[in-house]
Short mmCIF file of C-alpha atoms in Angstrom, two decimals:
data_model
loop_
_atom_site.label_atom_id
_atom_site.label_comp_id
_atom_site.label_asym_id
_atom_site.label_seq_id
_atom_site.Cartn_x
_atom_site.Cartn_y
_atom_site.Cartn_z
CA UNK A 794 0.06 0.39 -0.01
CA UNK A 795 1.24 3.43 -0.79
CA UNK A 796 1.96 6.07 2.72
CA UNK A 797 0.88 9.40 3.04
CA UNK A 798 2.16 11.69 5.89
CA UNK A 799 -0.22 14.44 7.08
CA UNK A 800 0.89 17.57 9.07
CA UNK A 801 -1.57 19.04 11.00
CA UNK A 802 -3.62 15.70 10.82
CA UNK A 803 -6.05 16.52 14.31
CA UNK A 804 -8.52 18.93 12.65
CA UNK A 805 -10.05 20.84 9.97
CA UNK A 806 -8.39 20.22 6.72
CA UNK A 807 -5.43 18.25 7.16
CA UNK A 808 -7.98 15.91 8.86
CA UNK A 809 -10.03 15.76 5.90
CA UNK A 810 -7.05 15.19 3.91
CA UNK A 811 -5.95 12.35 5.87
CA UNK A 812 -9.64 10.57 6.30
CA UNK A 813 -9.37 11.20 2.54
CA UNK A 814 -6.15 9.46 2.07
CA UNK A 815 -7.44 6.56 4.06
CA UNK A 816 -10.26 5.76 2.31
CA UNK A 817 -8.50 5.49 -0.88
CA UNK A 818 -6.05 2.72 0.57
CA UNK A 819 -2.69 4.82 1.90
CA UNK A 820 -1.41 3.44 4.94
CA UNK A 821 -1.24 7.01 7.37
CA UNK A 822 1.41 9.04 9.40
CA UNK A 823 -0.25 11.49 11.63
CA UNK A 824 1.74 14.46 13.04
CA UNK A 825 0.13 16.96 15.24
CA UNK A 826 1.25 18.57 18.62
CA UNK A 827 -1.32 16.65 20.84
CA UNK A 828 -0.46 12.97 21.22
CA UNK A 829 -3.97 12.19 22.57
CA UNK A 830 -5.70 13.44 19.86
CA UNK A 831 -3.21 11.35 17.60
CA UNK A 832 -4.11 8.47 18.98
CA UNK A 833 -7.87 8.44 18.91
CA UNK A 834 -8.11 9.92 14.91
CA UNK A 835 -5.91 7.14 14.49
CA UNK A 836 -7.91 4.25 16.12
CA UNK A 837 -11.25 5.86 13.84
CA UNK A 838 -8.86 5.22 10.92
CA UNK A 839 -7.64 1.92 11.23
CA UNK A 840 -11.04 0.24 12.26
CA UNK A 841 -13.03 2.17 9.75
CA UNK A 842 -10.61 1.85 6.44
CA UNK A 843 -8.48 -0.91 7.83
CA UNK A 844 -4.85 0.34 6.88
CA UNK A 845 -1.79 0.97 9.04
CA UNK A 846 -1.52 4.23 11.30
CA UNK A 847 1.90 5.70 12.22
CA UNK A 848 1.45 8.46 15.48
CA UNK A 849 4.43 11.18 15.13
CA UNK A 850 3.51 13.60 17.87
CA UNK A 851 5.82 16.88 17.10
CA UNK A 852 5.46 20.48 17.33
CA UNK A 853 7.21 21.30 13.98
CA UNK A 854 8.27 24.58 15.35
CA UNK A 855 10.45 23.13 17.72
CA UNK A 856 13.64 21.86 15.24
CA UNK A 857 14.38 18.44 17.44
CA UNK A 858 10.72 17.53 16.99
CA UNK A 859 10.52 18.33 13.52
CA UNK A 860 13.94 16.68 12.52
CA UNK A 861 11.85 13.62 14.08
CA UNK A 862 9.60 14.07 11.22
CA UNK A 863 12.41 14.95 8.57
CA UNK A 864 14.08 11.58 9.19
CA UNK A 865 10.90 10.12 8.98
CA UNK A 866 10.48 10.82 5.45
CA UNK A 867 14.32 10.79 4.61
CA UNK A 868 14.08 6.60 5.46
CA UNK A 869 14.37 4.43 2.20
CA UNK A 870 13.16 1.32 3.85
CA UNK A 871 10.08 2.78 4.74
CA UNK A 872 9.00 5.26 2.11
CA UNK A 873 6.49 8.38 2.18
CA UNK A 874 4.72 8.48 -0.80
CA UNK A 875 2.62 11.43 -0.59
CA UNK A 876 3.21 14.19 1.94
CA UNK A 877 0.77 17.17 2.98
CA UNK A 878 2.17 20.02 4.52
CA UNK A 879 -1.36 21.06 6.35
CA UNK A 880 0.52 22.24 9.75
CA UNK A 881 -0.08 26.10 9.94
CA UNK A 882 -1.58 29.15 12.20
CA UNK A 883 -2.82 32.52 11.96
CA UNK A 884 -2.56 35.46 14.12
CA UNK A 885 -5.13 38.58 14.88
CA UNK A 886 -3.85 41.95 15.65
CA UNK A 887 -1.19 44.06 14.12
CA UNK A 888 2.63 43.20 13.61
CA UNK A 889 3.75 45.42 15.76
CA UNK A 890 1.41 44.66 18.42
CA UNK A 891 2.21 40.93 18.07
CA UNK A 892 5.17 39.53 20.24
CA UNK A 893 8.12 38.62 17.83
CA UNK A 894 7.92 35.08 19.54
CA UNK A 895 4.70 34.46 18.08
CA UNK A 896 5.66 35.96 14.57
CA UNK A 897 8.87 33.43 14.43
CA UNK A 898 7.12 30.70 15.67
CA UNK A 899 4.52 31.28 12.67
CA UNK A 900 7.11 31.55 10.52
CA UNK A 901 8.86 28.61 11.46
CA UNK A 902 5.20 26.51 11.27
CA UNK A 903 4.13 28.12 8.30
CA UNK A 904 7.62 28.38 6.05
CA UNK A 905 10.21 26.78 8.20
CA UNK A 906 8.47 23.72 8.26
CA UNK A 907 6.98 22.83 4.38
CA UNK A 908 10.91 24.12 3.50
CA UNK A 909 12.21 21.26 5.37
CA UNK A 910 9.45 18.66 5.05
CA UNK A 911 9.71 19.00 1.27
CA UNK A 912 13.50 18.56 1.36
CA UNK A 913 13.90 15.67 3.10
CA UNK A 914 11.12 14.16 0.86
CA UNK A 915 12.14 15.46 -2.62
CA UNK A 916 15.02 13.00 -2.93
CA UNK A 917 13.79 9.62 -2.02
CA UNK A 918 11.08 10.70 -4.59
CA UNK A 919 13.04 11.08 -7.53
CA UNK A 920 15.28 8.28 -6.87
CA UNK A 921 11.69 6.51 -7.03
CA UNK A 922 10.59 7.91 -10.21
CA UNK A 923 7.01 9.05 -7.79
CA UNK A 924 5.29 11.31 -5.02
CA UNK A 925 3.40 13.67 -4.62
CA UNK A 926 3.56 16.79 -2.44
CA UNK A 927 0.75 19.00 -1.29
CA UNK A 928 1.52 22.93 -0.20
CA UNK A 929 -1.51 23.70 1.87
CA UNK A 930 -1.47 27.49 0.93
CA UNK A 931 -4.36 30.40 0.86
CA UNK A 932 -6.11 32.65 -1.35
CA UNK A 933 -4.63 34.91 1.30
CA UNK A 934 -0.93 34.45 -0.64
CA UNK A 935 -2.66 36.37 -3.18
CA UNK A 936 -2.92 39.21 -1.66
CA UNK A 937 -1.29 41.66 0.64
CA UNK A 938 -3.43 41.71 4.11
CA UNK A 939 -2.73 44.56 6.41
CA UNK A 940 -1.43 43.82 9.95
CA UNK A 941 -0.73 39.64 8.78
CA UNK A 942 2.34 38.03 8.35
CA UNK A 943 -0.12 35.03 7.07
CA UNK A 944 -0.62 35.89 3.92
CA UNK A 945 3.58 36.67 3.36
CA UNK A 946 4.11 33.31 4.56
CA UNK A 947 1.40 32.05 2.44
CA UNK A 948 2.49 33.69 -0.81
CA UNK A 949 6.12 32.19 0.21
CA UNK A 950 4.10 28.44 0.15
CA UNK A 951 2.63 29.53 -3.02
CA UNK A 952 6.12 30.41 -4.86
CA UNK A 953 8.03 27.67 -3.82
CA UNK A 954 5.32 25.21 -5.03
CA UNK A 955 5.00 26.54 -8.29
CA UNK A 956 9.37 26.87 -8.60
CA UNK A 957 9.70 23.09 -7.15
CA UNK A 958 7.37 21.38 -10.10
CA UNK A 959 8.88 23.81 -12.49
CA UNK A 960 12.67 22.11 -11.47
CA UNK A 961 10.93 18.30 -10.91
CA UNK A 962 8.92 18.51 -14.35
CA UNK A 963 9.77 14.86 -15.67
CA UNK A 964 10.86 13.27 -12.63
CA UNK A 965 7.34 11.86 -11.77
CA UNK A 966 7.13 14.35 -8.76
CA UNK A 967 4.42 16.22 -8.46
CA UNK A 968 4.46 19.54 -5.99
CA UNK A 969 0.98 21.53 -5.84
CA UNK A 970 -0.04 24.16 -3.57
CA UNK A 971 -4.10 24.30 -2.77
CA UNK A 972 -5.17 27.51 -2.28
CA UNK A 973 -8.73 27.86 0.01
CA UNK A 974 -10.30 30.89 1.52
CA UNK A 975 -12.32 30.64 4.57
CA UNK A 976 -12.85 27.00 5.71
CA UNK A 977 -15.07 25.70 7.98
CA UNK A 978 -12.62 24.49 10.92
CA UNK A 979 -10.81 25.57 14.15
CA UNK A 980 -8.51 27.81 12.88
CA UNK A 981 -10.04 31.32 12.81
CA UNK A 982 -11.07 30.74 16.30
CA UNK A 983 -7.06 29.74 17.56
CA UNK A 984 -6.16 33.09 15.82
CA UNK A 985 -8.64 34.78 17.93
CA UNK A 986 -10.70 36.44 14.44
CA UNK A 987 -13.68 37.69 14.02
CA UNK A 988 -15.51 35.91 11.79
CA UNK A 989 -19.24 36.90 12.25
CA UNK A 990 -19.21 39.27 9.59
CA UNK A 991 -17.88 37.20 7.17
CA UNK A 992 -21.43 35.89 4.35
CA UNK A 993 -21.96 32.31 4.63
CA UNK A 994 -21.40 31.75 0.68
CA UNK A 995 -17.83 32.80 1.49
CA UNK A 996 -16.87 29.24 3.52
CA UNK A 997 -15.88 26.53 2.01
CA UNK A 998 -15.94 22.87 4.08
CA UNK A 999 -12.87 21.13 4.74
CA UNK A 1000 -14.09 18.16 2.78
CA UNK A 1001 -14.36 19.99 -0.51
CA UNK A 1002 -11.26 21.66 -0.17
CA UNK A 1003 -9.66 18.38 -0.18
CA UNK A 1004 -11.55 16.79 -3.11
CA UNK A 1005 -10.81 19.52 -5.66
CA UNK A 1006 -7.42 19.91 -4.13
CA UNK A 1007 -6.70 15.86 -5.28
CA UNK A 1008 -8.55 16.16 -8.46
CA UNK A 1009 -6.51 19.07 -9.70
CA UNK A 1010 -3.08 17.33 -8.15
CA UNK A 1011 -4.19 14.56 -10.77
CA UNK A 1012 -4.82 16.58 -13.45
CA UNK A 1013 -1.52 17.82 -13.18
CA UNK A 1014 -2.07 21.25 -11.98
CA UNK A 1015 0.29 23.55 -9.91
CA UNK A 1016 -2.13 25.76 -8.10
CA UNK A 1017 -5.29 24.72 -6.90
CA UNK A 1018 -7.83 27.31 -5.94
CA UNK A 1019 -10.89 25.67 -4.35
CA UNK A 1020 -14.70 26.95 -4.71
CA UNK A 1021 -15.74 28.68 -7.85
CA UNK A 1022 -16.32 32.30 -5.43
CA UNK A 1023 -12.41 32.11 -4.99
CA UNK A 1024 -11.03 31.07 -8.32
CA UNK A 1025 -13.65 34.35 -9.29
CA UNK A 1026 -11.67 36.36 -6.61
CA UNK A 1027 -8.37 35.16 -7.71
CA UNK A 1028 -8.81 35.99 -11.61
CA UNK A 1029 -10.40 39.11 -10.21
CA UNK A 1030 -7.60 40.01 -8.27
CA UNK A 1031 -4.88 39.66 -10.90
CA UNK A 1032 -6.49 42.54 -12.78
CA UNK A 1033 -7.13 45.08 -10.23
CA UNK A 1034 -4.05 47.46 -9.07
CA UNK A 1035 -2.47 46.50 -6.24
CA UNK A 1036 -3.26 50.11 -4.61
CA UNK A 1037 -6.62 49.09 -4.93
CA UNK A 1038 -6.17 45.71 -3.83
CA UNK A 1039 -4.86 46.96 -0.42
CA UNK A 1040 -7.50 49.60 -0.05
CA UNK A 1041 -10.30 46.63 -0.47
CA UNK A 1042 -8.61 44.03 1.98
CA UNK A 1043 -7.98 46.49 4.64
CA UNK A 1044 -11.67 47.95 4.77
CA UNK A 1045 -13.79 44.13 4.25
CA UNK A 1046 -10.83 41.86 6.10
CA UNK A 1047 -12.85 40.18 9.07
CA UNK A 1048 -11.19 40.46 12.32
CA UNK A 1049 -9.90 43.83 12.04
CA UNK A 1050 -11.17 46.72 14.41
#
């Protein structure tokens, strides 16, 4: 059976990826900070889908713990066929009001972990001539969001994925950035963002994001934007001057006061 490793696997989009890949017959490696939630979820996947599930508790902002995940990805005796870099978090408030340690941790998880885990996985995938890497980015990465370092981290993830997809063309290794918009998960609550003003039409479901992402990956797309509303938003955004973009985003971003 093929094996998939998913980070941030206990909630939201990561959990939906793990459910879908297990249902498709992948053995799973689940990575997250909460060991108890990992074990509970692993038991569910084993019982429902009859697959092997390995749990790997790790805080990807911590060098030594992230290194354990890197070593697992580089283990040629137990190859990983699919890597989903999903772990990440946002913050609320202005840049200067957020303590430097929190901003650094966000950079370490949203950017550093994606870079290091992708770097660990690619050599073995190239040697085997196959492998898939899905980097969970965000629509926010296409826009300059005032007060947010989150959009900057996601712009990096998308650009990295696009660049590597060019470098790996013809190797059998596929890399794609999936860029969802607002999705019904724990993300916004954890970030302390107030989302009550956002119209219902802009909310996506995690399973929808995963379905569209995997469909796009298997069609050979490098960037996936789930949801017609967000496809339209990104397309229109490319036609609007950046000065006007910044004005619109500043006035309409949920959670700003």
